Short mmCIF file of C-alpha atoms and ligand atoms in Angstrom, two decimals:
data_model
loop_
_atom_site.label_atom_id
_atom_site.label_comp_id
_atom_site.label_asym_id
_atom_site.label_seq_id
_atom_site.Cartn_x
_atom_site.Cartn_y
_atom_site.Cartn_z
CA MET A 183 0.00 0.00 0.00
CA ALA A 184 1.29 3.48 -0.93
CA THR A 185 1.79 6.24 1.63
CA GLU A 186 -1.28 8.12 2.81
CA GLU A 187 -0.44 11.17 0.71
CA ARG A 188 0.07 9.15 -2.48
CA LEU A 189 -3.15 7.24 -1.90
CA PHE A 190 -5.04 10.51 -1.48
CA ASP A 191 -3.51 11.90 -4.70
CA ALA A 192 -4.37 8.72 -6.58
CA ALA A 193 -7.95 8.70 -5.24
CA LEU A 194 -8.48 12.31 -6.31
CA ALA A 195 -7.14 11.57 -9.81
CA TYR A 196 -9.41 8.49 -10.01
CA VAL A 197 -12.61 10.32 -9.06
CA THR A 198 -11.73 13.35 -11.19
CA ASP A 199 -12.07 11.08 -14.22
CA LEU A 200 -15.28 9.48 -12.97
CA LEU A 201 -16.93 12.82 -12.17
CA ALA A 202 -15.76 14.67 -15.29
CA GLY A 203 -18.62 16.42 -17.02
CA ASP A 204 -20.99 16.62 -14.05
CA CYS A 205 -22.43 20.08 -13.60
CA GLY A 206 -25.02 19.20 -11.00
CA GLY A 207 -22.79 19.99 -8.05
CA HIS A 208 -20.72 16.80 -7.92
CA ASP A 209 -17.30 17.57 -9.27
CA ARG A 210 -13.69 17.34 -8.17
CA PHE A 211 -13.96 20.64 -6.28
CA HIS A 212 -16.91 19.30 -4.26
CA THR A 213 -14.82 16.20 -3.57
CA LEU A 214 -11.86 18.32 -2.49
CA ARG A 215 -13.95 20.49 -0.16
CA VAL A 216 -15.52 17.42 1.43
CA PHE A 217 -12.04 15.87 1.81
CA HIS A 218 -10.59 18.92 3.58
CA THR A 219 -13.60 19.42 5.84
CA ALA A 220 -13.77 15.71 6.69
CA LEU A 221 -10.09 15.64 7.68
CA ARG A 222 -10.59 18.72 9.84
CA LEU A 223 -13.53 17.05 11.60
CA ALA A 224 -11.52 13.81 11.90
CA ARG A 225 -8.73 15.62 13.75
CA GLU A 226 -11.22 17.04 16.23
CA GLU A 227 -13.13 13.77 16.65
CA GLY A 228 -10.08 11.50 16.83
CA ALA A 229 -11.17 9.62 13.69
CA ASP A 230 -8.74 7.64 11.54
CA PRO A 231 -7.44 10.10 8.89
CA LEU A 232 -6.70 7.47 6.23
CA ILE A 233 -10.18 5.92 6.35
CA THR A 234 -11.86 9.33 6.60
CA GLY A 235 -9.80 10.80 3.76
CA LEU A 236 -10.34 7.85 1.41
CA ALA A 237 -14.07 7.69 2.15
CA ALA A 238 -14.37 11.45 1.52
CA LEU A 239 -12.46 11.26 -1.76
CA LEU A 240 -14.42 8.22 -2.99
CA HIS A 241 -17.85 9.11 -1.56
CA ASP A 242 -19.34 10.05 -4.96
CA ALA A 243 -17.50 7.43 -7.06
CA ASP A 244 -20.63 5.23 -7.01
CA ASP A 245 -23.25 7.94 -6.48
CA ARG A 246 -26.70 6.68 -7.49
CA LYS A 247 -27.24 9.58 -9.88
CA LEU A 248 -23.80 9.47 -11.49
CA SER A 249 -23.22 5.74 -11.55
CA PRO A 250 -26.54 3.97 -10.92
CA GLY A 251 -25.16 0.59 -11.99
CA THR A 252 -22.59 0.52 -9.18
CA SER A 253 -24.38 2.35 -6.36
CA GLU A 254 -25.24 -0.90 -4.55
CA SER A 255 -21.97 -2.74 -5.10
CA LEU A 256 -19.72 0.34 -4.73
CA SER A 257 -17.57 -1.33 -7.32
CA ASN A 258 -15.80 1.85 -8.47
CA ALA A 259 -14.55 2.57 -4.93
CA ARG A 260 -13.84 -1.14 -4.39
CA ARG A 261 -11.77 -1.37 -7.57
CA PHE A 262 -9.64 1.61 -6.59
CA LEU A 263 -8.96 0.26 -3.09
CA ALA A 264 -8.07 -3.19 -4.45
CA GLU A 265 -5.74 -1.75 -7.11
CA GLN A 266 -3.96 0.26 -4.43
CA GLY A 267 -3.53 -2.77 -2.16
CA VAL A 268 -5.57 -1.32 0.73
CA ASP A 269 -6.12 -4.15 3.23
CA ARG A 270 -9.48 -5.80 3.86
CA ALA A 271 -10.24 -4.14 7.19
CA LYS A 272 -9.52 -0.65 5.92
CA THR A 273 -11.42 -1.33 2.69
CA ALA A 274 -14.45 -2.47 4.68
CA ALA A 275 -14.28 0.63 6.88
CA VAL A 276 -14.06 2.98 3.88
CA LEU A 277 -16.97 1.24 2.10
CA THR A 278 -19.13 1.38 5.24
CA ALA A 279 -18.55 5.13 5.55
CA ILE A 280 -19.45 5.63 1.87
CA ARG A 281 -22.57 3.47 2.11
CA GLU A 282 -23.89 5.48 5.06
CA VAL A 283 -23.13 8.97 3.73
CA SER A 284 -26.17 9.84 1.60
CA PHE A 285 -29.24 11.85 2.45
CA ARG A 286 -32.30 9.65 1.82
CA GLY A 287 -35.11 11.61 3.42
CA THR A 288 -36.50 9.87 6.50
CA ASP A 289 -34.44 6.77 5.59
CA SER A 290 -31.12 8.61 6.12
CA VAL A 291 -28.89 6.88 8.66
CA VAL A 292 -26.60 8.06 11.43
CA PRO A 293 -23.26 6.55 10.37
CA SER A 294 -22.09 3.65 12.53
CA THR A 295 -18.46 4.83 12.72
CA VAL A 296 -16.77 8.08 13.70
CA GLU A 297 -15.10 8.24 10.26
CA GLY A 298 -18.50 7.93 8.57
CA LYS A 299 -19.86 10.68 10.81
CA CYS A 300 -17.08 13.06 9.75
CA VAL A 301 -17.60 12.34 6.03
CA GLN A 302 -21.38 12.66 6.26
CA ASP A 303 -21.10 16.01 8.08
CA ALA A 304 -18.53 17.27 5.56
CA ASP A 305 -20.72 16.24 2.58
CA ARG A 306 -23.77 17.88 4.14
CA LEU A 307 -21.90 21.08 5.03
CA ASP A 308 -21.11 21.45 1.32
CA ALA A 309 -24.85 21.37 0.58
CA ILE A 310 -25.56 24.45 2.75
CA GLY A 311 -24.18 27.99 3.01
CA ALA A 312 -23.27 30.04 -0.08
CA ILE A 313 -21.79 27.07 -1.90
CA GLY A 314 -24.79 24.93 -1.05
CA ILE A 315 -27.10 27.57 -2.57
CA ALA A 316 -24.96 27.72 -5.73
CA ARG A 317 -24.92 23.91 -5.98
CA ALA A 318 -28.69 23.66 -5.56
CA PHE A 319 -29.37 26.09 -8.41
CA ALA A 320 -26.70 24.46 -10.58
CA TYR A 321 -28.38 21.10 -9.94
CA GLY A 322 -31.84 22.51 -10.65
CA GLY A 323 -30.64 24.02 -13.94
CA ALA A 324 -28.86 20.84 -14.99
CA HIS A 325 -32.11 18.91 -14.37
CA HIS A 326 -34.30 21.50 -16.13
CA ARG A 327 -36.25 22.28 -12.97
CA VAL A 328 -37.96 25.63 -12.36
CA MET A 329 -36.27 27.51 -9.54
CA HIS A 330 -39.50 28.39 -7.78
CA ASP A 331 -43.25 27.92 -8.19
CA PRO A 332 -45.37 29.37 -5.37
CA ALA A 333 -48.23 27.00 -6.28
CA VAL A 334 -46.13 23.92 -5.49
CA PRO A 335 -45.75 23.34 -1.75
CA PRO A 336 -42.69 21.53 -0.37
CA ARG A 337 -43.23 17.91 0.68
CA ARG A 338 -42.47 16.76 4.21
CA ASP A 339 -41.22 13.48 5.61
CA MET A 340 -40.33 11.75 2.37
CA ASP A 341 -38.77 8.30 2.66
CA ALA A 342 -35.93 7.26 0.34
CA ALA A 343 -38.19 6.08 -2.50
CA ALA A 344 -40.32 9.24 -2.42
CA TYR A 345 -37.27 11.49 -2.11
CA TYR A 346 -35.53 9.86 -5.09
CA ALA A 347 -38.64 9.95 -7.29
CA HIS A 348 -39.52 13.54 -6.40
CA GLU A 349 -38.73 16.35 -8.86
CA ALA A 350 -38.42 19.32 -6.56
CA THR A 351 -38.29 22.96 -7.51
CA THR A 352 -34.98 24.31 -6.27
CA VAL A 353 -36.58 26.52 -3.62
CA ASN A 354 -38.57 23.53 -2.33
CA HIS A 355 -35.33 21.56 -2.08
CA PHE A 356 -34.34 24.00 0.67
CA TYR A 357 -37.32 22.82 2.77
CA GLU A 358 -37.08 19.17 1.72
CA LYS A 359 -33.39 18.79 2.54
CA LEU A 360 -31.10 21.78 3.03
CA LEU A 361 -32.81 23.40 6.03
CA LEU A 362 -33.02 20.00 7.78
CA LEU A 363 -29.28 19.40 7.71
CA LYS A 364 -28.19 21.60 10.63
CA ASP A 365 -30.14 19.41 13.06
CA LEU A 366 -28.71 16.22 11.57
CA MET A 367 -25.02 16.97 12.20
CA ASN A 368 -23.04 14.27 13.98
CA THR A 369 -20.07 16.27 15.26
CA GLU A 370 -19.74 19.34 17.46
CA THR A 371 -17.68 21.25 14.88
CA GLY A 372 -20.12 20.24 12.15
CA ARG A 373 -22.98 21.63 14.22
CA ARG A 374 -21.20 24.95 14.72
CA ILE A 375 -20.35 25.41 11.03
CA ALA A 376 -23.83 24.25 10.01
CA ALA A 377 -25.50 26.85 12.25
CA GLU A 378 -23.71 29.66 10.40
CA ARG A 379 -24.37 28.20 6.96
CA ASP A 380 -28.02 27.62 7.82
CA ARG A 381 -28.37 31.32 8.64
CA CYS A 382 -26.99 32.05 5.17
CA LEU A 383 -29.76 29.86 3.65
CA ARG A 384 -32.46 31.61 5.64
CA ASP A 385 -31.14 35.10 4.81
CA PHE A 386 -31.06 34.11 1.15
CA LEU A 387 -34.66 32.85 1.18
CA ALA A 388 -35.90 36.01 2.91
CA GLU A 389 -34.22 38.17 0.26
CA PHE A 390 -35.46 35.87 -2.54
CA TYR A 391 -39.12 36.16 -1.43
CA ALA A 392 -38.83 39.93 -0.88
CA GLU A 393 -37.61 40.39 -4.45
CA TRP A 394 -40.15 37.86 -5.80
CA ASP A 395 -42.97 39.80 -4.14
CA GLY A 396 -41.64 43.13 -5.37
CA GLU A 397 -40.91 44.38 -1.87
CA ARG A 398 -37.31 45.25 -2.76
P1 ADP B 520 -25.52 13.93 -1.43
O1 ADP B 520 -24.28 14.79 -1.50
O2 ADP B 520 -26.10 13.80 -0.07
O3 ADP B 520 -25.39 12.62 -2.18
P2 ADP B 520 -27.15 14.75 -3.63
O4 ADP B 520 -26.39 13.90 -4.56
O5 ADP B 520 -28.61 14.50 -3.43
O6 ADP B 520 -26.54 14.80 -2.20
O7 ADP B 520 -27.00 16.25 -4.06
C1 ADP B 520 -25.87 16.83 -4.65
C2 ADP B 520 -26.09 18.34 -4.70
O8 ADP B 520 -27.24 18.65 -5.49
C3 ADP B 520 -26.37 18.95 -3.32
O9 ADP B 520 -25.81 20.22 -3.22
C4 ADP B 520 -27.88 18.99 -3.28
O10 ADP B 520 -28.39 19.96 -2.39
C5 ADP B 520 -28.22 19.30 -4.70
N1 ADP B 520 -29.54 18.76 -5.03
C6 ADP B 520 -29.99 17.49 -4.91
N2 ADP B 520 -31.29 17.39 -5.25
C7 ADP B 520 -31.69 18.63 -5.60
C8 ADP B 520 -32.91 19.22 -6.06
N3 ADP B 520 -34.02 18.49 -6.23
N4 ADP B 520 -32.92 20.54 -6.32
C9 ADP B 520 -31.83 21.30 -6.15
N5 ADP B 520 -30.64 20.82 -5.72
C10 ADP B 520 -30.56 19.52 -5.47
NI1 NI B 521 -21.09 14.58 -2.08
#
């Protein structure tokens, strides 16, 4: 197995290829932000940096939207770890963290390991705040969704199947996912950062409605 730094470099190069061409908010810069935030959380939580870093770098390699054929098997992440000679225990830990990362409405899980908790918080932090807002509208545009329709109310309490099938307006996505994330953080640092980024979401929505209604 290569050194930690070389493994991280190789994982980033591997996912950069897999994610090339995505403009819905999953790209190598999202991966890099999640990686850096996850490692920061790992230091504060005493999580294993190698497992956290690899899970963060590979967390979208088998994303159900980008690679539906491998989202169950995680075979893209698995192939990378095998090629790099990562041992069985570490491979299992990385795959567990990846499997537990995603938001699935009311079927979302609290990760079973501290490494998974750090990666999930880091991924979710990138969905809120200024970057989260930009990603949401980029995603909405890429999927030809209207940004807002006052006649369409947000849906509450969707399970995984309903959440996946649902075609939200981008403003409704704030209520259906983004504004829920601050209360779903696993780590203390994640909670603190999320509180600030959540305020950014709420300020944005207030301004958005004021302009929509012609009040400003
Ligand atoms: P995760 O990172 O938990 O796997 P997704 O793959 O669902 O999240 O989302 C990737 C990005 O796209 C996030 O920033 C998310 O907020 C955004 N996104 C997902 N679904 C929608 C939607 N219906 N409307 C707008 N943005 C969305
Ligand atoms: Ni992600």
